[in-house]
Short mmCIF file of C-alpha atoms in Angstrom, two decimals:
data_model
loop_
_atom_site.label_atom_id
_atom_site.label_comp_id
_atom_site.label_asym_id
_atom_site.label_seq_id
_atom_site.Cartn_x
_atom_site.Cartn_y
_atom_site.Cartn_z
CA MET A 22 -162.37 5.47 216.90
CA ARG A 23 -164.56 6.06 214.64
CA LEU A 24 -167.27 8.21 216.84
CA ILE A 25 -164.56 9.85 217.86
CA ALA A 26 -163.41 10.68 214.63
CA HIS A 27 -166.57 12.13 213.56
CA LEU A 28 -167.23 14.48 217.06
CA LEU A 29 -163.43 15.90 216.32
CA PRO A 30 -164.10 18.13 213.87
CA LEU A 31 -166.52 20.22 216.32
CA LEU A 32 -164.54 20.02 219.47
CA LEU A 33 -162.00 22.05 216.83
CA VAL A 34 -163.92 24.45 215.30
CA ALA A 35 -165.04 25.50 218.80
CA VAL A 36 -161.55 26.03 219.71
CA LEU A 37 -160.42 28.05 216.16
CA PRO A 38 -159.69 31.23 218.29
CA ALA A 39 -157.50 29.42 221.38
CA LEU A 40 -155.77 27.65 217.42
CA ALA A 41 -155.28 31.09 215.85
CA LYS A 42 -154.00 32.88 218.50
CA ASP A 43 -151.01 30.68 218.27
CA ASP A 44 -149.55 31.20 215.60
CA THR A 45 -146.07 32.67 215.30
CA THR A 46 -144.20 34.09 211.87
CA LYS A 47 -140.48 33.86 211.82
CA ASP A 48 -138.61 34.22 208.92
CA ASP A 49 -140.25 32.43 205.64
CA LYS A 50 -141.83 29.76 207.94
CA LYS A 51 -144.73 29.94 210.88
CA THR A 52 -144.53 27.31 213.47
CA THR A 53 -147.64 25.83 215.01
CA SER A 54 -148.80 24.74 218.63
CA ALA A 55 -151.58 24.40 220.00
CA THR A 56 -153.56 22.60 222.69
CA ASP A 57 -157.34 21.46 223.22
CA GLY A 58 -157.81 19.41 226.42
CA ILE A 59 -157.77 16.30 223.31
CA LEU A 60 -154.86 16.75 220.60
CA THR A 61 -151.88 18.90 220.72
CA LEU A 62 -150.84 20.20 216.70
CA ASP A 63 -147.25 20.73 216.43
CA GLY A 64 -146.00 21.81 212.79
CA THR A 65 -145.10 23.74 210.41
CA LEU A 66 -146.07 25.72 207.54
CA THR A 67 -143.30 26.09 204.95
CA SER A 68 -142.93 28.54 201.59
CA SER A 69 -141.80 25.03 199.59
CA ILE A 70 -143.38 22.66 197.73
CA SER A 71 -142.06 19.37 199.48
CA GLU A 72 -141.05 17.11 196.77
CA ALA A 73 -143.29 14.50 198.12
CA THR A 74 -146.78 16.35 197.15
CA VAL A 75 -145.99 16.29 193.76
CA PRO A 76 -147.02 13.31 191.92
CA THR A 77 -144.94 10.55 190.12
CA GLY A 78 -147.02 8.43 188.02
CA HIS A 79 -145.84 7.18 185.23
CA TYR A 80 -145.58 9.47 181.48
CA LEU A 81 -146.13 7.73 178.49
CA SER A 82 -144.33 8.66 175.37
CA TYR A 83 -145.14 8.48 171.12
CA THR A 84 -142.64 8.70 168.62
CA SER A 85 -145.15 8.39 165.77
CA THR A 86 -149.25 9.05 165.60
CA ILE A 87 -151.18 6.34 166.40
CA THR A 88 -154.25 5.96 163.75
CA LEU A 89 -157.95 5.81 164.17
CA ASP A 90 -159.81 4.86 162.05
CA ASN A 91 -163.86 6.40 161.37
CA GLY A 92 -165.43 4.00 164.07
CA HIS A 93 -162.46 5.32 166.72
CA THR A 94 -160.56 2.31 166.56
CA VAL A 95 -156.63 1.71 165.90
CA THR A 96 -155.98 0.24 163.44
CA SER A 97 -151.86 0.87 162.81
CA THR A 98 -149.53 0.79 165.76
CA GLY A 99 -146.32 0.81 164.13
CA THR A 100 -143.84 -1.23 166.70
CA GLY A 101 -146.80 -0.36 169.62
CA ALA A 102 -147.46 1.87 171.97
CA GLU A 103 -144.08 4.09 171.84
CA SER A 104 -144.40 4.82 167.72
CA THR A 105 -147.48 6.30 165.39
CA VAL A 106 -149.20 7.51 162.16
CA THR A 107 -150.92 10.18 160.76
CA SER A 108 -154.46 9.63 160.51
CA SER A 109 -158.24 11.28 160.75
CA SER A 110 -161.75 10.91 161.56
CA SER A 111 -164.67 11.53 160.43
CA SER A 112 -166.96 14.33 162.04
CA ASN A 113 -170.82 13.26 162.52
CA GLY A 114 -171.86 16.84 161.75
CA THR A 115 -172.51 18.72 158.24
CA THR A 116 -169.11 20.01 157.90
CA THR A 117 -166.72 20.64 155.37
CA SER A 118 -162.85 20.65 156.22
CA GLY A 119 -160.18 22.90 155.66
CA ASN A 120 -160.69 26.91 155.27
CA ALA A 121 -164.73 26.28 154.12
CA THR A 122 -168.03 27.83 156.44
CA MET A 123 -169.76 25.48 157.73
CA VAL A 124 -173.11 25.31 157.80
CA SER A 125 -175.98 24.28 160.51
CA THR A 126 -180.01 23.15 159.90
CA SER A 127 -179.81 20.93 162.90
CA SER A 128 -181.38 24.50 164.86
CA GLU A 129 -182.90 27.44 164.22
CA SER A 130 -180.98 29.72 166.20
CA LEU A 131 -177.43 28.91 164.82
CA THR A 132 -177.37 30.06 161.44
CA LEU A 133 -173.77 29.78 160.41
CA LEU A 134 -170.88 28.99 162.35
CA VAL A 135 -167.58 29.50 159.95
CA GLY A 136 -165.00 26.90 159.87
CA GLY A 137 -160.75 27.56 159.01
CA GLY A 138 -157.86 29.27 160.29
CA HIS A 139 -157.26 33.06 162.19
CA THR A 140 -155.61 36.05 161.13
CA GLY A 141 -154.00 39.13 163.65
CA ALA A 142 -152.03 38.28 166.33
CA ALA A 143 -152.40 38.98 170.08
CA ASN A 144 -149.17 39.26 172.22
CA GLY A 145 -147.09 37.35 170.03
CA SER A 146 -149.17 34.41 169.80
CA THR A 147 -151.33 33.39 167.68
CA ASN A 148 -154.54 33.36 169.70
CA ALA A 149 -156.09 36.48 167.01
CA THR A 150 -160.05 37.90 166.52
CA ALA A 151 -161.11 35.57 163.00
CA THR A 152 -162.84 36.51 160.48
CA ALA A 153 -164.87 34.39 158.23
CA SER A 154 -163.29 33.06 154.65
CA THR A 155 -165.03 36.03 152.20
CA SER A 156 -164.79 35.82 148.09
CA ALA A 157 -164.92 39.26 145.75
CA SER A 158 -167.96 37.89 144.04
CA SER A 159 -170.09 36.88 147.46
CA THR A 160 -171.00 39.19 150.52
CA PRO A 161 -169.11 38.76 153.30
CA VAL A 162 -170.12 35.58 155.88
CA VAL A 163 -170.62 37.22 159.52
CA ASN A 164 -171.41 34.17 162.21
CA THR A 165 -173.02 35.90 164.43
CA GLN A 166 -173.65 32.58 167.29
CA PRO A 167 -171.21 32.83 170.43
CA CYS A 168 -169.34 29.54 170.38
CA ASN A 169 -167.65 28.50 174.39
CA GLY A 170 -168.96 32.73 174.61
CA TYR A 171 -167.65 34.48 171.74
CA THR A 172 -168.64 34.55 167.13
CA GLU A 173 -164.65 34.97 167.36
CA PHE A 174 -164.19 31.24 168.56
CA CYS A 175 -165.91 29.32 166.33
CA SER A 176 -163.41 29.44 163.94
CA ARG A 177 -160.32 28.84 166.11
CA LYS A 178 -158.44 25.52 166.72
CA TYR A 179 -159.76 24.18 170.11
CA SER A 180 -155.78 24.51 171.12
CA ASN A 181 -156.08 28.24 170.19
CA ILE A 182 -157.52 29.07 172.76
CA THR A 183 -156.95 30.52 176.45
CA MET A 184 -159.51 28.78 178.97
CA VAL A 185 -160.02 29.35 182.66
CA ALA A 186 -159.53 26.29 184.26
CA ALA A 187 -161.45 25.68 187.62
CA HIS A 188 -158.80 23.88 190.29
CA ASN A 189 -160.61 20.83 191.74
CA SER A 190 -163.68 21.91 190.16
CA PRO A 191 -165.83 19.70 193.05
CA PHE A 192 -164.55 20.62 196.32
CA VAL A 193 -167.42 23.01 197.17
CA LYS A 194 -167.79 22.95 201.17
CA ALA A 195 -168.30 26.10 203.03
CA GLY A 196 -165.87 25.91 206.45
CA ASN A 197 -163.69 23.14 204.96
CA ALA A 198 -159.72 24.40 204.27
CA ALA A 199 -159.54 21.84 201.48
CA ALA A 200 -162.56 23.37 199.23
CA ASN A 201 -160.92 25.04 196.38
CA GLN A 202 -164.21 26.62 195.24
CA ALA A 203 -166.87 28.77 196.23
CA PHE A 204 -169.66 27.70 193.29
CA PRO A 205 -171.07 24.47 192.13
CA VAL A 206 -170.20 23.26 188.85
CA THR A 207 -173.03 24.33 187.43
CA ASP A 208 -172.23 28.29 187.94
CA GLN A 209 -168.94 27.50 186.94
CA LEU A 210 -169.86 26.57 183.86
CA ASP A 211 -172.76 29.71 183.40
CA ASP A 212 -170.18 32.09 184.31
CA GLY A 213 -167.38 30.87 181.48
CA VAL A 214 -165.16 27.86 183.02
CA ARG A 215 -164.42 25.42 180.56
CA MET A 216 -161.96 23.32 182.11
CA LEU A 217 -162.89 21.27 185.49
CA GLN A 218 -160.23 19.13 186.47
CA PHE A 219 -160.29 17.15 190.08
CA GLN A 220 -158.74 14.38 191.86
CA VAL A 221 -160.73 11.00 192.34
CA HIS A 222 -160.20 7.85 194.68
CA LEU A 223 -161.23 4.70 194.35
CA ILE A 224 -163.11 2.75 197.27
CA ASN A 225 -164.29 -0.44 197.45
CA SER A 226 -165.39 -0.58 193.84
CA THR A 227 -166.41 2.96 193.45
CA LEU A 228 -165.03 6.43 192.28
CA TYR A 229 -165.20 9.57 194.55
CA LEU A 230 -164.50 12.75 194.09
CA CYS A 231 -161.49 12.99 196.97
CA HIS A 232 -159.29 16.20 198.74
CA THR A 233 -156.07 14.16 199.24
CA THR A 234 -157.92 11.64 200.87
CA CYS A 235 -161.70 11.10 201.50
CA ASP A 236 -161.70 11.12 205.77
CA LEU A 237 -160.74 14.89 204.46
CA LEU A 238 -163.10 15.81 201.95
CA ASN A 239 -165.66 13.78 199.79
CA VAL A 240 -168.23 15.15 197.77
CA GLY A 241 -169.51 12.07 196.31
CA THR A 242 -169.29 10.15 193.57
CA LEU A 243 -167.81 11.01 190.60
CA GLU A 244 -170.81 9.29 188.23
CA ASP A 245 -173.55 11.70 189.81
CA TYR A 246 -170.97 14.42 189.04
CA LEU A 247 -170.52 13.64 185.55
CA THR A 248 -174.26 13.96 185.05
CA THR A 249 -174.62 17.08 186.27
CA VAL A 250 -172.20 18.06 184.27
CA THR A 251 -173.75 16.22 181.30
CA LYS A 252 -177.59 18.09 181.70
CA TRP A 253 -175.15 21.49 181.36
CA ILE A 254 -173.50 20.23 178.50
CA LYS A 255 -176.52 18.86 177.01
CA THR A 256 -178.56 22.46 177.35
CA HIS A 257 -175.92 24.70 175.63
CA PRO A 258 -174.73 23.01 172.52
CA TYR A 259 -172.43 25.66 171.22
CA ASP A 260 -169.82 25.17 174.03
CA VAL A 261 -167.00 22.67 174.82
CA VAL A 262 -165.99 22.16 178.18
CA THR A 263 -163.12 19.89 178.52
CA ILE A 264 -162.46 17.77 181.57
CA LEU A 265 -159.25 16.98 183.25
CA MET A 266 -159.28 13.26 185.60
CA GLY A 267 -156.39 13.60 188.27
CA ASN A 268 -156.05 9.67 188.90
CA TYR A 269 -154.79 9.94 192.38
CA ASP A 270 -154.59 6.16 192.96
CA TYR A 271 -153.41 5.20 189.52
CA VAL A 272 -156.18 2.49 188.54
CA ALA A 273 -156.73 1.18 185.57
CA PRO A 274 -158.31 3.20 182.93
CA GLY A 275 -161.24 0.32 182.51
CA ASN A 276 -162.32 2.14 185.95
CA PHE A 277 -164.10 5.35 184.66
CA THR A 278 -166.08 3.56 182.22
CA THR A 279 -168.52 2.85 184.05
CA PRO A 280 -169.68 6.48 185.72
CA ILE A 281 -168.93 7.97 182.19
CA GLN A 282 -170.92 5.56 180.63
CA ASN A 283 -173.85 6.31 183.01
CA SER A 284 -174.11 10.16 183.16
CA GLY A 285 -174.95 10.53 180.04
CA LEU A 286 -171.31 11.96 178.56
CA MET A 287 -170.23 9.46 176.18
CA ASP A 288 -172.85 10.84 173.97
CA TYR A 289 -170.47 14.07 173.66
CA VAL A 290 -167.46 12.68 174.59
CA PHE A 291 -164.76 14.36 171.88
CA THR A 292 -162.06 11.20 170.27
CA PRO A 293 -159.25 12.71 169.02
CA PRO A 294 -158.09 11.51 165.03
CA LYS A 295 -154.82 11.21 166.37
CA ILE A 296 -152.75 9.65 169.32
CA PRO A 297 -151.75 11.70 170.19
CA MET A 298 -153.28 15.73 169.20
CA ALA A 299 -150.38 17.84 168.48
CA LEU A 300 -150.89 21.45 168.20
CA ASP A 301 -151.96 22.37 165.32
CA ASP A 302 -153.99 18.38 164.72
CA TRP A 303 -157.09 20.03 166.91
CA PRO A 304 -160.27 20.85 164.80
CA THR A 305 -162.00 24.07 164.86
CA VAL A 306 -164.57 25.13 167.32
CA SER A 307 -167.06 24.95 165.74
CA ASN A 308 -166.64 21.59 163.65
CA MET A 309 -166.31 19.82 167.68
CA ILE A 310 -170.11 21.71 167.87
CA LEU A 311 -171.33 20.64 164.82
CA SER A 312 -169.69 17.38 165.50
CA GLY A 313 -171.99 16.88 168.60
CA LYS A 314 -168.34 16.01 170.21
CA ARG A 315 -168.28 18.36 172.85
CA ALA A 316 -166.95 17.11 175.99
CA VAL A 317 -162.54 16.66 175.80
CA ILE A 318 -161.58 14.15 178.45
CA PHE A 319 -158.37 13.85 179.80
CA MET A 320 -156.96 11.72 182.67
CA ASP A 321 -153.08 12.09 183.80
CA TYR A 322 -151.93 8.85 184.66
CA GLN A 323 -152.49 5.33 183.45
CA ALA A 324 -155.13 6.52 180.55
CA ASN A 325 -154.54 3.62 177.81
CA GLN A 326 -155.23 4.96 174.45
CA THR A 327 -155.17 1.79 172.76
CA ALA A 328 -158.27 0.69 174.40
CA TYR A 329 -159.99 3.82 175.14
CA PRO A 330 -159.15 6.48 172.95
CA TRP A 331 -160.84 8.86 174.16
CA LEU A 332 -159.78 9.06 177.56
CA MET A 333 -156.20 11.01 176.28
CA ASP A 334 -153.45 10.98 178.21
CA GLU A 335 -153.08 14.41 179.54
CA PHE A 336 -149.10 14.76 179.51
CA SER A 337 -148.30 12.95 175.62
CA GLN A 338 -151.02 16.36 174.89
CA LEU A 339 -150.29 18.66 176.92
CA TRP A 340 -148.12 19.80 179.40
CA GLU A 341 -148.34 21.87 182.85
CA THR A 342 -146.08 24.41 184.50
CA PRO A 343 -144.71 23.86 188.26
CA PHE A 344 -147.60 21.99 190.36
CA SER A 345 -149.86 23.27 193.38
CA PRO A 346 -147.09 26.48 193.11
CA THR A 347 -146.47 27.66 196.77
CA ASP A 348 -143.87 30.43 194.94
CA SER A 349 -145.83 33.42 193.87
CA ASP A 350 -143.08 33.77 191.84
CA PHE A 351 -145.24 31.00 189.12
CA PRO A 352 -142.41 30.78 187.21
CA CYS A 353 -143.58 29.04 183.58
CA THR A 354 -140.66 26.42 182.93
CA GLU A 355 -142.29 22.86 181.93
CA GLN A 356 -142.55 20.51 184.78
CA ARG A 357 -144.75 17.07 183.51
CA PRO A 358 -143.79 15.55 182.40
CA PRO A 359 -140.06 15.68 183.40
CA ASN A 360 -137.66 16.31 180.46
CA LEU A 361 -139.67 17.25 177.70
CA SER A 362 -137.36 18.54 174.90
CA GLN A 363 -137.95 22.28 173.91
CA GLN A 364 -139.51 20.88 170.36
CA ASP A 365 -142.19 18.75 171.86
CA ALA A 366 -143.29 21.23 174.35
CA GLU A 367 -143.59 23.90 171.49
CA ASP A 368 -145.79 21.42 169.91
CA ARG A 369 -148.57 20.73 172.41
CA MET A 370 -151.14 22.81 174.37
CA TYR A 371 -149.87 23.62 177.73
CA MET A 372 -151.63 24.70 181.47
CA ALA A 373 -150.31 27.09 183.53
CA ASN A 374 -151.36 26.86 187.05
CA HIS A 375 -151.93 29.60 188.66
CA ASN A 376 -153.44 28.51 192.69
CA LEU A 377 -151.32 29.22 195.30
CA ASN A 378 -150.85 26.41 198.00
CA ILE A 379 -150.09 26.62 201.18
CA ASP A 380 -147.70 23.48 202.11
CA VAL A 381 -148.87 22.14 205.48
CA SER A 382 -146.53 19.98 207.84
CA ILE A 383 -148.38 19.15 210.98
CA ALA A 384 -148.34 15.68 212.75
CA SER A 385 -146.23 13.82 209.65
CA ILE A 386 -149.23 15.07 207.51
CA SER A 387 -148.09 16.83 204.34
CA LEU A 388 -151.13 18.72 202.86
CA LEU A 389 -151.25 20.94 200.12
CA LEU A 390 -154.35 23.72 200.61
CA PRO A 391 -155.59 27.02 198.88
CA ASN A 392 -154.07 30.22 200.33
CA THR A 393 -157.18 31.75 200.19
CA ALA A 394 -156.08 35.05 202.13
CA ALA A 395 -153.78 36.15 199.14
CA LEU A 396 -156.59 35.13 196.02
CA ASN A 397 -157.61 38.54 195.88
CA GLN A 398 -153.91 39.28 194.20
CA THR A 399 -153.42 35.55 192.81
CA ASN A 400 -156.55 35.71 191.06
CA ALA A 401 -155.93 39.87 189.84
CA VAL A 402 -155.44 41.49 186.40
CA SER A 403 -152.13 42.26 186.77
CA GLY A 404 -149.20 42.91 189.97
CA TYR A 405 -146.38 41.06 191.27
CA GLY A 406 -147.85 36.32 191.87
CA SER A 407 -151.10 37.78 189.51
CA LEU A 408 -152.27 35.54 187.11
CA GLY A 409 -152.59 38.60 184.06
CA LEU A 410 -148.23 38.85 184.67
CA MET A 411 -148.10 35.03 184.75
CA ALA A 412 -149.77 34.87 181.41
CA GLN A 413 -148.07 37.23 180.17
CA ASN A 414 -144.78 36.48 181.51
CA CYS A 415 -145.93 32.56 180.03
CA THR A 416 -147.03 33.97 176.36
CA ALA A 417 -143.79 35.90 176.41
CA MET A 418 -141.50 32.50 177.06
CA TRP A 419 -143.54 29.65 174.75
CA ASN A 420 -144.59 32.96 172.14
CA ARG A 421 -148.36 31.85 172.99
CA PRO A 422 -150.77 32.04 175.35
CA PRO A 423 -151.56 28.93 177.61
CA ASN A 424 -154.44 27.38 176.69
CA PHE A 425 -155.61 26.38 180.81
CA LEU A 426 -155.86 29.07 183.42
CA LEU A 427 -155.98 26.81 186.26
CA VAL A 428 -157.16 28.41 189.60
CA ASP A 429 -158.73 28.31 192.74
CA TYR A 430 -162.17 30.21 193.26
CA TYR A 431 -161.95 32.09 190.20
CA ASN A 432 -165.28 34.49 191.27
CA ASP A 433 -162.33 36.07 193.28
CA GLY A 434 -159.81 38.93 192.62
CA ASN A 435 -159.74 42.21 192.23
CA PHE A 436 -162.97 42.22 190.97
CA ASN A 437 -165.88 39.29 190.33
CA GLY A 438 -164.85 37.87 187.31
CA SER A 439 -161.01 38.82 187.30
CA VAL A 440 -159.52 35.93 185.88
CA PHE A 441 -161.91 35.91 182.73
CA GLU A 442 -160.48 38.98 181.72
CA VAL A 443 -157.49 38.01 181.64
CA ALA A 444 -158.38 34.98 179.67
CA ALA A 445 -160.18 37.76 177.21
CA GLU A 446 -156.58 39.47 177.44
CA MET A 447 -154.97 36.40 175.95
CA ASN A 448 -157.68 34.99 173.29
CA ASN A 449 -158.02 39.39 172.24
CA VAL A 450 -161.52 39.51 172.83
CA THR A 451 -163.93 41.51 175.02
CA TYR A 452 -164.73 40.49 178.09
CA SER A 453 -168.46 41.90 179.25
CA ALA A 454 -169.94 39.04 180.90
CA LYS A 455 -171.04 39.26 184.45
CA CYS A 456 -169.46 37.36 187.18
CA CYS A 457 -169.78 34.79 189.36
CA GLY A 458 -172.96 33.12 190.61
CA THR A 459 -175.69 32.62 192.35
CA ALA A 460 -176.69 34.29 195.86
CA SER A 461 -177.55 31.00 197.26
CA ALA A 462 -174.26 30.32 196.78
CA ALA A 463 -172.31 32.80 197.62
CA SER A 464 -172.00 31.25 200.88
CA ASN A 465 -169.89 28.58 200.19
CA LEU A 466 -166.55 30.94 200.11
CA MET A 467 -164.31 30.51 202.69
CA PRO A 468 -163.00 34.23 203.82
CA GLY A 469 -158.73 34.15 203.76
CA VAL A 470 -159.12 35.32 207.32
CA SER A 471 -160.32 32.24 208.53
CA THR A 472 -157.12 29.48 206.30
CA MET A 473 -155.30 29.04 209.28
CA GLY A 474 -157.71 27.88 211.57
CA ALA A 475 -158.85 25.79 208.65
CA LEU A 476 -155.89 24.37 207.70
CA LEU A 477 -155.39 23.33 211.92
CA VAL A 478 -158.57 21.39 211.63
CA MET A 479 -158.30 19.99 208.85
CA ALA A 480 -154.46 18.78 209.83
CA GLY A 481 -155.93 17.41 213.13
CA VAL A 482 -159.19 15.85 211.66
CA GLN A 483 -156.52 13.86 208.79
CA PHE A 484 -153.84 13.55 211.95
CA LEU A 485 -156.73 11.91 214.25
CA VAL A 486 -158.66 9.72 211.41
CA SER A 487 -154.83 8.32 210.54
CA SER A 488 -154.00 7.23 213.47
CA ALA A 489 -157.58 5.88 214.12
CA PHE A 490 -157.32 2.90 211.81
#
């Protein structure tokens, strides 16, 4: 049976044209039926997301703030994980707090990083071009060193920036329907992606990066991926990178410490001064850069910040719009965590899920796969279903732009780099970089026209593997 499981993808690829021709459309559903002589596929592609595809892990809830001392350990917890107290922690750089100018002597290329507040507003939000603090008797301080690509970001709080996030960042594999990106993580970071999101699965005591199941798409170990990310962070000292890990199997957080330490990432991990971090609790980007703690790590489920303060619980500090949407309307309503109050939603960061999917149900298997055929509009700057329109709607609804724009195939859109243009508009800065990726990596992009055939291939593989074991 294992041999058949390995040979089946090759057999199915040979009959892709026949499979694609058997598609029929009726109303908002597509009924598929195809036979390759070995396996018959029958199923329905629906336009609405199945309840079974939305994660339902345990959500933490805090009523006050847990204090961390300078050693980043919990010193006061009130009544435990459900309570909190204000606190602070020291930073490891040559900085001062508040609105003061931050001067670094650690690098000749870094002249000044301006810390503090901001002025102006964009689209009714607080994301606006920042200015240096000045005095009447001195020359205005001008920062010339970009932070996360823009000098304006240096004086802004981490929670006051809109960042492009790569949905399922590691899942890059040509011709695989479960892939979500065209270019590897180094190219993603070079192009301006600043949040890396992905699923992690525990197999035989090792954490692997897999999409839904490791029989469908397995791109290697978490440790190897984080090693690559750490090398990039090490050579880009003026950038802050956010990592959002999906704990797919709901395993204990202690399983994540070894790969993070072995990758070298631990040297750069940011530990928050409070648990949880409210919107205004975050330091400025320049503060994080000067402290050297430039990797922010979130985990969606099973985080235990009293044991691992740096492995931050996502949903007590950040909320999301509807998960893996199949609706081109892309509503800006809060979905996870459920039942969040208006006040709590306004007091924390939020991520807009803008990766359009097809909900595939074949042979009793439910899969969410990227709708690659619609990428030019989904990742566009304007128009119905576009990233730009969604960001504008969210900004109007919440009086501030999303902190993270989660997208598939970030390089695609109505032009190369359109997702970064949207983020720049939200940040009130000018996007002038070139995008995207390298020529050698360009072949990884799966054309939208092959989506249906690839869906059937992957569904067939998953069905046989599940049946074989």
